[in-house]
Amino acid sequence: MEIGEHTLVGERVSLSCGMMPGHDLGDGSVLRIGGGCSIGRGSHIVAHQSIDIGDHVFTGPYVYITDQNHVYDDPEVPIGRQWPRNSPVSIGAGSWLGAGAIILPGTTLGRQCVVAGGAVVRGEFPDHSVVAGVPARRVRGYTPEMGWHAPVTFDATT
């Protein structure tokens, strides 16, 4: 685990790596939190493979970030007894995660992204995205030509 300089970790925050005590995680950090970050009170960051949080990322309270999910491939085996699946998470520098946001395995947020409070996020979002909802979708973006704007959609019938 790496935590950068000048990062504040709020009260009752849980930071964990691996499945159990003594679990060999290999070389390098499984969880990296950049410098100048603020992790809101009551948040949980659970890393098994790779969670990378860039510099100057701020979270509201009760944010949950994980790179592992349970599976239900075998309908005859209790879900809690099936081996979970990992997928790396990356949160770009300068991003803001609102209160109660959930960041699921396989998520990549670009730089300077905003995640609305309560959003459940999975997928890839480019720099300067605003994502909201359950499941989260991109609701705004920024380009120098257009400034902040709703995402451009294309009609496949034209």
Backbone as CSV, one residue per row, in Angstrom:
resi,resn,N_x,N_y,N_z,CA_x,CA_y,CA_z,C_x,C_y,C_z
1,MET,0.850,-1.164,0.000,0.000,0.000,0.000,0.901,1.234,0.000
2,GLU,0.558,2.213,-0.827,1.275,3.488,-0.864,0.270,4.617,-0.674
3,ILE,0.615,5.549,0.187,-0.200,6.747,0.388,0.722,7.937,0.229
4,GLY,0.389,8.828,-0.712,1.225,9.976,-1.019,1.242,11.024,0.080
5,GLU,2.229,11.908,-0.049,2.377,12.998,0.917,1.162,13.914,0.910
6,HIS,0.861,14.424,2.085,-0.203,15.410,2.283,-1.584,14.857,1.965
7,THR,-1.742,13.550,2.030,-3.058,12.936,1.856,-3.716,12.803,3.214
8,LEU,-4.978,13.181,3.276,-5.753,13.090,4.511,-6.693,11.897,4.415
9,VAL,-6.708,11.069,5.442,-7.607,9.923,5.507,-8.547,10.171,6.677
10,GLY,-9.835,10.268,6.376,-10.827,10.590,7.392,-11.007,9.490,8.422
11,GLU,-11.793,9.812,9.433,-12.040,8.836,10.495,-12.902,7.686,9.975
12,ARG,-12.701,6.522,10.563,-13.455,5.306,10.259,-13.327,4.865,8.796
13,VAL,-12.194,5.191,8.179,-11.893,4.736,6.815,-11.221,3.373,6.907
14,SER,-11.604,2.472,6.010,-10.988,1.150,5.947,-10.215,1.028,4.643
15,LEU,-8.910,0.743,4.752,-8.052,0.505,3.597,-7.540,-0.923,3.731
16,SER,-7.812,-1.786,2.738,-7.356,-3.165,2.862,-6.800,-3.665,1.538
17,CYS,-5.843,-4.599,1.664,-5.211,-5.237,0.513,-5.180,-6.737,0.737
18,GLY,-5.596,-7.514,-0.261,-5.531,-8.962,-0.175,-6.767,-9.580,0.430
19,MET,-6.753,-10.908,0.441,-7.908,-11.679,0.897,-7.885,-11.966,2.399
20,MET,-6.658,-12.092,2.965,-6.538,-12.481,4.364,-5.141,-12.107,4.851
21,PRO,-4.907,-12.107,6.133,-3.558,-11.824,6.626,-2.551,-12.826,6.049
22,GLY,-1.393,-12.317,5.645,-0.347,-13.167,5.108,-0.496,-13.511,3.641
23,HIS,-1.535,-13.017,3.001,-1.763,-13.279,1.575,-0.627,-12.649,0.758
24,ASP,0.059,-13.449,-0.078,1.152,-12.950,-0.910,0.582,-12.135,-2.060
25,LEU,0.871,-10.846,-2.063,0.354,-9.939,-3.090,1.373,-9.662,-4.187
26,GLY,2.538,-10.299,-4.116,3.551,-10.091,-5.137,4.317,-8.807,-4.913
27,ASP,5.097,-8.438,-5.923,5.895,-7.219,-5.850,5.031,-6.006,-6.182
28,GLY,5.409,-4.872,-5.648,4.705,-3.628,-5.960,3.481,-3.434,-5.081
29,SER,2.871,-2.279,-5.247,1.708,-1.909,-4.445,0.423,-2.355,-5.119
30,VAL,-0.476,-2.883,-4.330,-1.804,-3.260,-4.800,-2.740,-2.051,-4.700
31,LEU,-2.481,-1.199,-3.726,-3.271,0.016,-3.526,-2.324,1.202,-3.499
32,ARG,-2.576,2.160,-4.407,-1.800,3.387,-4.438,-2.751,4.570,-4.383
33,ILE,-2.541,5.424,-3.379,-3.300,6.668,-3.246,-2.282,7.790,-3.398
34,GLY,-2.501,8.654,-4.347,-1.556,9.721,-4.658,-1.449,10.765,-3.562
35,GLY,-0.639,11.772,-3.834,-0.425,12.866,-2.897,-1.536,13.900,-2.961
36,GLY,-1.747,14.570,-1.853,-2.712,15.660,-1.794,-4.155,15.214,-1.895
37,CYS,-4.439,13.953,-1.597,-5.813,13.432,-1.672,-6.525,13.636,-0.338
38,SER,-7.832,13.491,-0.367,-8.646,13.507,0.838,-9.661,12.379,0.719
39,ILE,-9.578,11.411,1.626,-10.486,10.268,1.630,-11.508,10.504,2.737
40,GLY,-12.768,10.657,2.355,-13.825,11.031,3.289,-14.121,9.979,4.340
41,ARG,-14.623,10.437,5.465,-14.911,9.564,6.607,-15.825,8.405,6.195
42,GLY,-15.587,7.266,6.814,-16.433,6.098,6.585,-16.253,5.433,5.240
43,SER,-15.273,5.854,4.457,-15.058,5.247,3.138,-14.327,3.926,3.286
44,HIS,-14.471,3.053,2.275,-13.802,1.756,2.251,-13.133,1.587,0.897
45,ILE,-11.858,1.242,0.915,-11.122,0.951,-0.310,-10.557,-0.450,-0.137
46,VAL,-11.029,-1.376,-0.977,-10.702,-2.790,-0.843,-9.976,-3.233,-2.110
47,ALA,-8.661,-3.480,-1.992,-7.826,-3.804,-3.151,-7.338,-5.248,-3.071
48,HIS,-7.456,-5.958,-4.187,-6.946,-7.328,-4.293,-5.934,-7.460,-5.414
49,GLN,-6.130,-6.708,-6.485,-5.235,-6.768,-7.643,-4.561,-5.429,-7.875
50,SER,-5.368,-4.356,-8.120,-4.785,-3.050,-8.393,-5.843,-1.951,-8.312
51,ILE,-5.641,-1.037,-7.379,-6.417,0.205,-7.326,-5.398,1.334,-7.326
52,ASP,-5.524,2.231,-8.310,-4.616,3.362,-8.443,-5.437,4.644,-8.408
53,ILE,-5.228,5.440,-7.381,-5.934,6.708,-7.200,-4.914,7.815,-7.404
54,GLY,-5.140,8.672,-8.389,-4.194,9.724,-8.735,-4.072,10.800,-7.676
55,ASP,-3.174,11.749,-7.921,-2.961,12.872,-7.019,-4.197,13.768,-6.976
56,HIS,-4.407,14.387,-5.832,-5.447,15.409,-5.638,-6.852,14.891,-5.920
57,VAL,-7.105,13.631,-5.597,-8.454,13.069,-5.687,-9.130,13.278,-4.338
58,PHE,-10.360,13.753,-4.358,-11.135,13.979,-3.150,-12.362,13.078,-3.188
59,THR,-12.688,12.498,-2.041,-13.932,11.739,-1.951,-14.789,12.321,-0.848
60,GLY,-16.081,12.225,-1.049,-17.006,12.542,0.020,-17.010,11.390,1.013
61,PRO,-17.873,11.463,2.021,-17.948,10.373,2.983,-18.607,9.129,2.380
62,TYR,-18.264,7.979,2.936,-18.905,6.695,2.645,-18.783,6.247,1.195
63,VAL,-17.660,6.559,0.581,-17.365,6.083,-0.777,-16.808,4.671,-0.670
64,TYR,-17.178,3.802,-1.611,-16.692,2.418,-1.625,-16.006,2.173,-2.963
65,ILE,-14.744,1.731,-2.903,-13.961,1.449,-4.111,-13.413,0.037,-3.970
66,THR,-13.659,-0.825,-4.982,-13.122,-2.175,-4.938,-12.737,-2.643,-6.335
67,ASP,-11.761,-3.535,-6.380,-11.351,-4.132,-7.650,-11.751,-5.609,-7.713
68,GLN,-12.629,-6.048,-6.813,-13.033,-7.450,-6.792,-14.545,-7.570,-6.620
69,ASN,-15.105,-8.565,-7.300,-16.534,-8.819,-7.220,-16.786,-10.307,-7.093
70,HIS,-17.831,-10.664,-6.385,-18.241,-12.068,-6.307,-18.794,-12.490,-7.659
71,VAL,-18.721,-13.779,-7.930,-19.292,-14.319,-9.161,-20.408,-15.287,-8.815
72,TYR,-21.206,-15.600,-9.801,-22.318,-16.546,-9.614,-22.411,-17.469,-10.827
73,ASP,-21.216,-17.858,-11.335,-21.140,-18.710,-12.522,-21.803,-20.066,-12.319
74,ASP,-21.584,-20.688,-11.166,-22.119,-22.023,-10.895,-23.386,-21.903,-10.053
75,PRO,-24.551,-22.190,-10.633,-25.806,-22.010,-9.899,-25.990,-22.998,-8.752
76,GLU,-25.120,-24.010,-8.660,-25.237,-25.015,-7.605,-24.355,-24.720,-6.397
77,VAL,-23.435,-23.761,-6.534,-22.507,-23.426,-5.456,-22.916,-22.081,-4.860
78,PRO,-22.998,-21.988,-3.526,-23.341,-20.698,-2.919,-22.398,-19.597,-3.432
79,ILE,-22.943,-18.456,-3.716,-22.164,-17.354,-4.288,-20.963,-17.019,-3.417
80,GLY,-21.123,-17.017,-2.119,-20.028,-16.701,-1.212,-18.900,-17.730,-1.224
81,ARG,-19.137,-18.887,-1.818,-18.111,-19.926,-1.908,-17.441,-20.000,-3.285
82,GLN,-17.898,-19.185,-4.222,-17.277,-19.149,-5.543,-16.135,-18.131,-5.528
83,TRP,-15.042,-18.481,-6.210,-13.858,-17.629,-6.198,-14.175,-16.310,-6.887
84,PRO,-13.916,-15.167,-6.234,-14.234,-13.857,-6.825,-13.340,-13.530,-8.016
85,ARG,-13.742,-12.517,-8.759,-13.020,-12.075,-9.954,-12.507,-10.657,-9.740
86,ASN,-11.240,-10.420,-10.122,-10.593,-9.111,-9.980,-10.532,-8.391,-11.322
87,SER,-10.558,-7.070,-11.258,-10.337,-6.227,-12.428,-9.850,-4.865,-11.930
88,PRO,-8.703,-4.381,-12.437,-8.097,-3.153,-11.904,-9.012,-1.933,-11.971
89,VAL,-8.757,-1.009,-11.045,-9.479,0.263,-10.978,-8.458,1.391,-11.049
90,SER,-8.778,2.429,-11.828,-7.920,3.606,-11.927,-8.784,4.861,-11.842
91,ILE,-8.400,5.757,-10.950,-9.118,7.023,-10.777,-8.125,8.138,-11.062
92,GLY,-8.406,8.926,-12.089,-7.485,9.952,-12.556,-7.294,11.101,-11.592
93,ALA,-6.147,11.741,-11.705,-5.782,12.875,-10.864,-6.837,13.974,-10.941
94,GLY,-7.058,14.618,-9.811,-7.951,15.765,-9.751,-9.424,15.430,-9.735
95,SER,-9.775,14.170,-9.626,-11.189,13.775,-9.659,-11.856,13.965,-8.302
96,TRP,-13.175,14.001,-8.337,-14.002,14.157,-7.136,-15.046,13.052,-7.155
97,LEU,-15.170,12.308,-6.041,-16.168,11.251,-5.903,-17.137,11.671,-4.807
98,GLY,-18.393,11.846,-5.164,-19.396,12.324,-4.221,-19.761,11.296,-3.166
99,ALA,-20.436,11.764,-2.141,-20.819,10.935,-1.000,-21.563,9.685,-1.449
100,GLY,-21.151,8.553,-0.905,-21.847,7.302,-1.158,-21.620,6.697,-2.529
101,ALA,-20.715,7.247,-3.317,-20.440,6.679,-4.643,-19.805,5.301,-4.482
102,ILE,-20.083,4.421,-5.430,-19.521,3.079,-5.453,-18.767,2.915,-6.762
103,ILE,-17.489,2.575,-6.655,-16.638,2.376,-7.824,-16.362,0.873,-7.915
104,LEU,-16.859,0.241,-8.970,-16.789,-1.208,-9.129,-15.553,-1.643,-9.910
105,PRO,-15.217,-2.937,-9.837,-14.061,-3.465,-10.562,-14.121,-3.135,-12.055
106,GLY,-12.944,-2.866,-12.624,-12.848,-2.578,-14.048,-13.105,-1.136,-14.418
107,THR,-13.291,-0.267,-13.444,-13.574,1.140,-13.727,-12.282,1.907,-13.992
108,THR,-12.322,2.747,-15.028,-11.253,3.695,-15.309,-11.884,5.071,-15.456
109,LEU,-11.521,5.964,-14.551,-11.954,7.360,-14.636,-10.758,8.182,-15.075
110,GLY,-10.938,9.026,-16.071,-9.870,9.908,-16.513,-9.581,10.990,-15.483
111,ARG,-8.766,11.948,-15.887,-8.417,13.076,-15.019,-9.605,14.016,-14.865
112,GLN,-9.665,14.666,-13.698,-10.633,15.727,-13.441,-12.075,15.270,-13.670
113,CYS,-12.410,14.071,-13.271,-13.785,13.571,-13.400,-14.573,13.857,-12.126
114,VAL,-15.879,13.987,-12.284,-16.798,14.159,-11.166,-17.731,12.961,-11.155
115,VAL,-17.849,12.311,-10.002,-18.799,11.224,-9.823,-19.859,11.725,-8.848
116,ALA,-21.109,11.728,-9.284,-22.204,12.224,-8.445,-22.395,11.336,-7.226
117,GLY,-22.866,11.928,-6.156,-23.167,11.177,-4.946,-24.123,10.040,-5.247
118,GLY,-23.850,8.872,-4.683,-24.722,7.716,-4.836,-24.584,6.967,-6.142
119,ALA,-23.730,7.432,-7.049,-23.574,6.763,-8.341,-22.908,5.402,-8.153
120,VAL,-23.279,4.461,-9.016,-22.648,3.137,-9.049,-21.923,3.051,-10.385
121,VAL,-20.590,3.063,-10.330,-19.769,3.286,-11.523,-19.034,2.014,-11.931
122,ARG,-19.159,1.681,-13.211,-18.361,0.611,-13.827,-18.171,1.006,-15.286
123,GLY,-16.942,0.870,-15.778,-16.655,1.178,-17.171,-15.548,2.203,-17.283
124,GLU,-15.374,2.682,-18.515,-14.312,3.641,-18.799,-14.911,4.995,-19.148
125,PHE,-14.361,6.037,-18.533,-14.845,7.394,-18.747,-13.648,8.291,-19.024
126,PRO,-13.724,9.120,-20.067,-12.584,9.960,-20.434,-12.386,11.122,-19.460
127,ASP,-11.246,11.811,-19.613,-10.969,13.007,-18.822,-12.172,13.946,-18.858
128,HIS,-12.362,14.680,-17.776,-13.383,15.739,-17.686,-14.798,15.217,-17.898
129,SER,-15.076,14.016,-17.394,-16.436,13.477,-17.452,-17.157,13.756,-16.146
130,VAL,-18.464,13.963,-16.244,-19.340,13.979,-15.084,-20.215,12.748,-15.236
131,VAL,-20.163,11.846,-14.250,-20.944,10.616,-14.322,-21.911,10.575,-13.152
132,ALA,-23.114,10.055,-13.419,-24.158,10.022,-12.398,-25.107,8.876,-12.683
133,GLY,-25.769,8.412,-11.639,-26.837,7.438,-11.786,-26.460,6.036,-11.365
134,VAL,-27.488,5.167,-11.451,-27.358,3.751,-11.119,-28.011,2.961,-12.246
135,PRO,-27.245,2.365,-13.134,-25.790,2.448,-13.219,-25.363,3.824,-13.737
136,ALA,-24.140,4.198,-13.411,-23.653,5.522,-13.801,-23.461,5.611,-15.306
137,ARG,-23.748,6.789,-15.829,-23.486,7.089,-17.233,-22.917,8.501,-17.302
138,ARG,-22.283,8.797,-18.413,-21.679,10.119,-18.600,-22.788,11.120,-18.914
139,VAL,-22.921,12.154,-18.092,-23.980,13.140,-18.287,-23.450,14.488,-18.767
140,ARG,-22.136,14.716,-18.605,-21.510,15.945,-19.113,-20.064,15.646,-19.429
141,GLY,-19.513,16.476,-20.276,-18.104,16.386,-20.613,-17.579,17.777,-20.921
142,TYR,-16.293,17.868,-21.140,-15.676,19.154,-21.444,-14.749,19.000,-22.635
143,THR,-14.866,19.925,-23.571,-13.891,20.059,-24.648,-13.587,21.545,-24.789
144,PRO,-12.369,21.893,-25.204,-12.044,23.312,-25.367,-12.977,24.010,-26.362
145,GLU,-13.416,23.274,-27.390,-14.277,23.877,-28.414,-15.688,24.160,-27.899
146,MET,-16.220,23.283,-27.066,-17.618,23.383,-26.638,-17.787,23.747,-25.172
147,GLY,-16.688,23.750,-24.388,-16.822,23.946,-22.948,-17.520,22.736,-22.341
148,TRP,-18.236,22.947,-21.239,-18.996,21.864,-20.612,-20.275,21.643,-21.403
149,HIS,-20.558,20.395,-21.704,-21.714,20.092,-22.555,-22.218,18.688,-22.285
150,ALA,-23.460,18.455,-22.702,-24.023,17.099,-22.622,-23.265,16.218,-23.593
151,PRO,-23.174,14.918,-23.318,-22.451,14.045,-24.246,-23.093,14.064,-25.627
152,VAL,-22.241,13.976,-26.633,-22.732,13.940,-28.006,-23.209,12.519,-28.287
153,THR,-24.424,12.399,-28.781,-24.948,11.076,-29.143,-25.122,11.032,-30.654
154,PHE,-24.972,9.852,-31.178,-25.089,9.651,-32.604,-26.289,8.772,-32.893
155,ASP,-27.054,9.136,-33.885,-28.219,8.349,-34.294,-27.755,7.375,-35.372
156,ALA,-27.801,6.094,-35.080,-27.315,5.066,-36.004,-28.215,4.942,-37.241
157,THR,-29.409,5.533,-37.229,-30.304,5.399,-38.369,-30.067,6.441,-39.443
158,THR,-29.212,7.432,-39.183,-28.992,8.475,-40.191,-27.772,8.210,-41.028
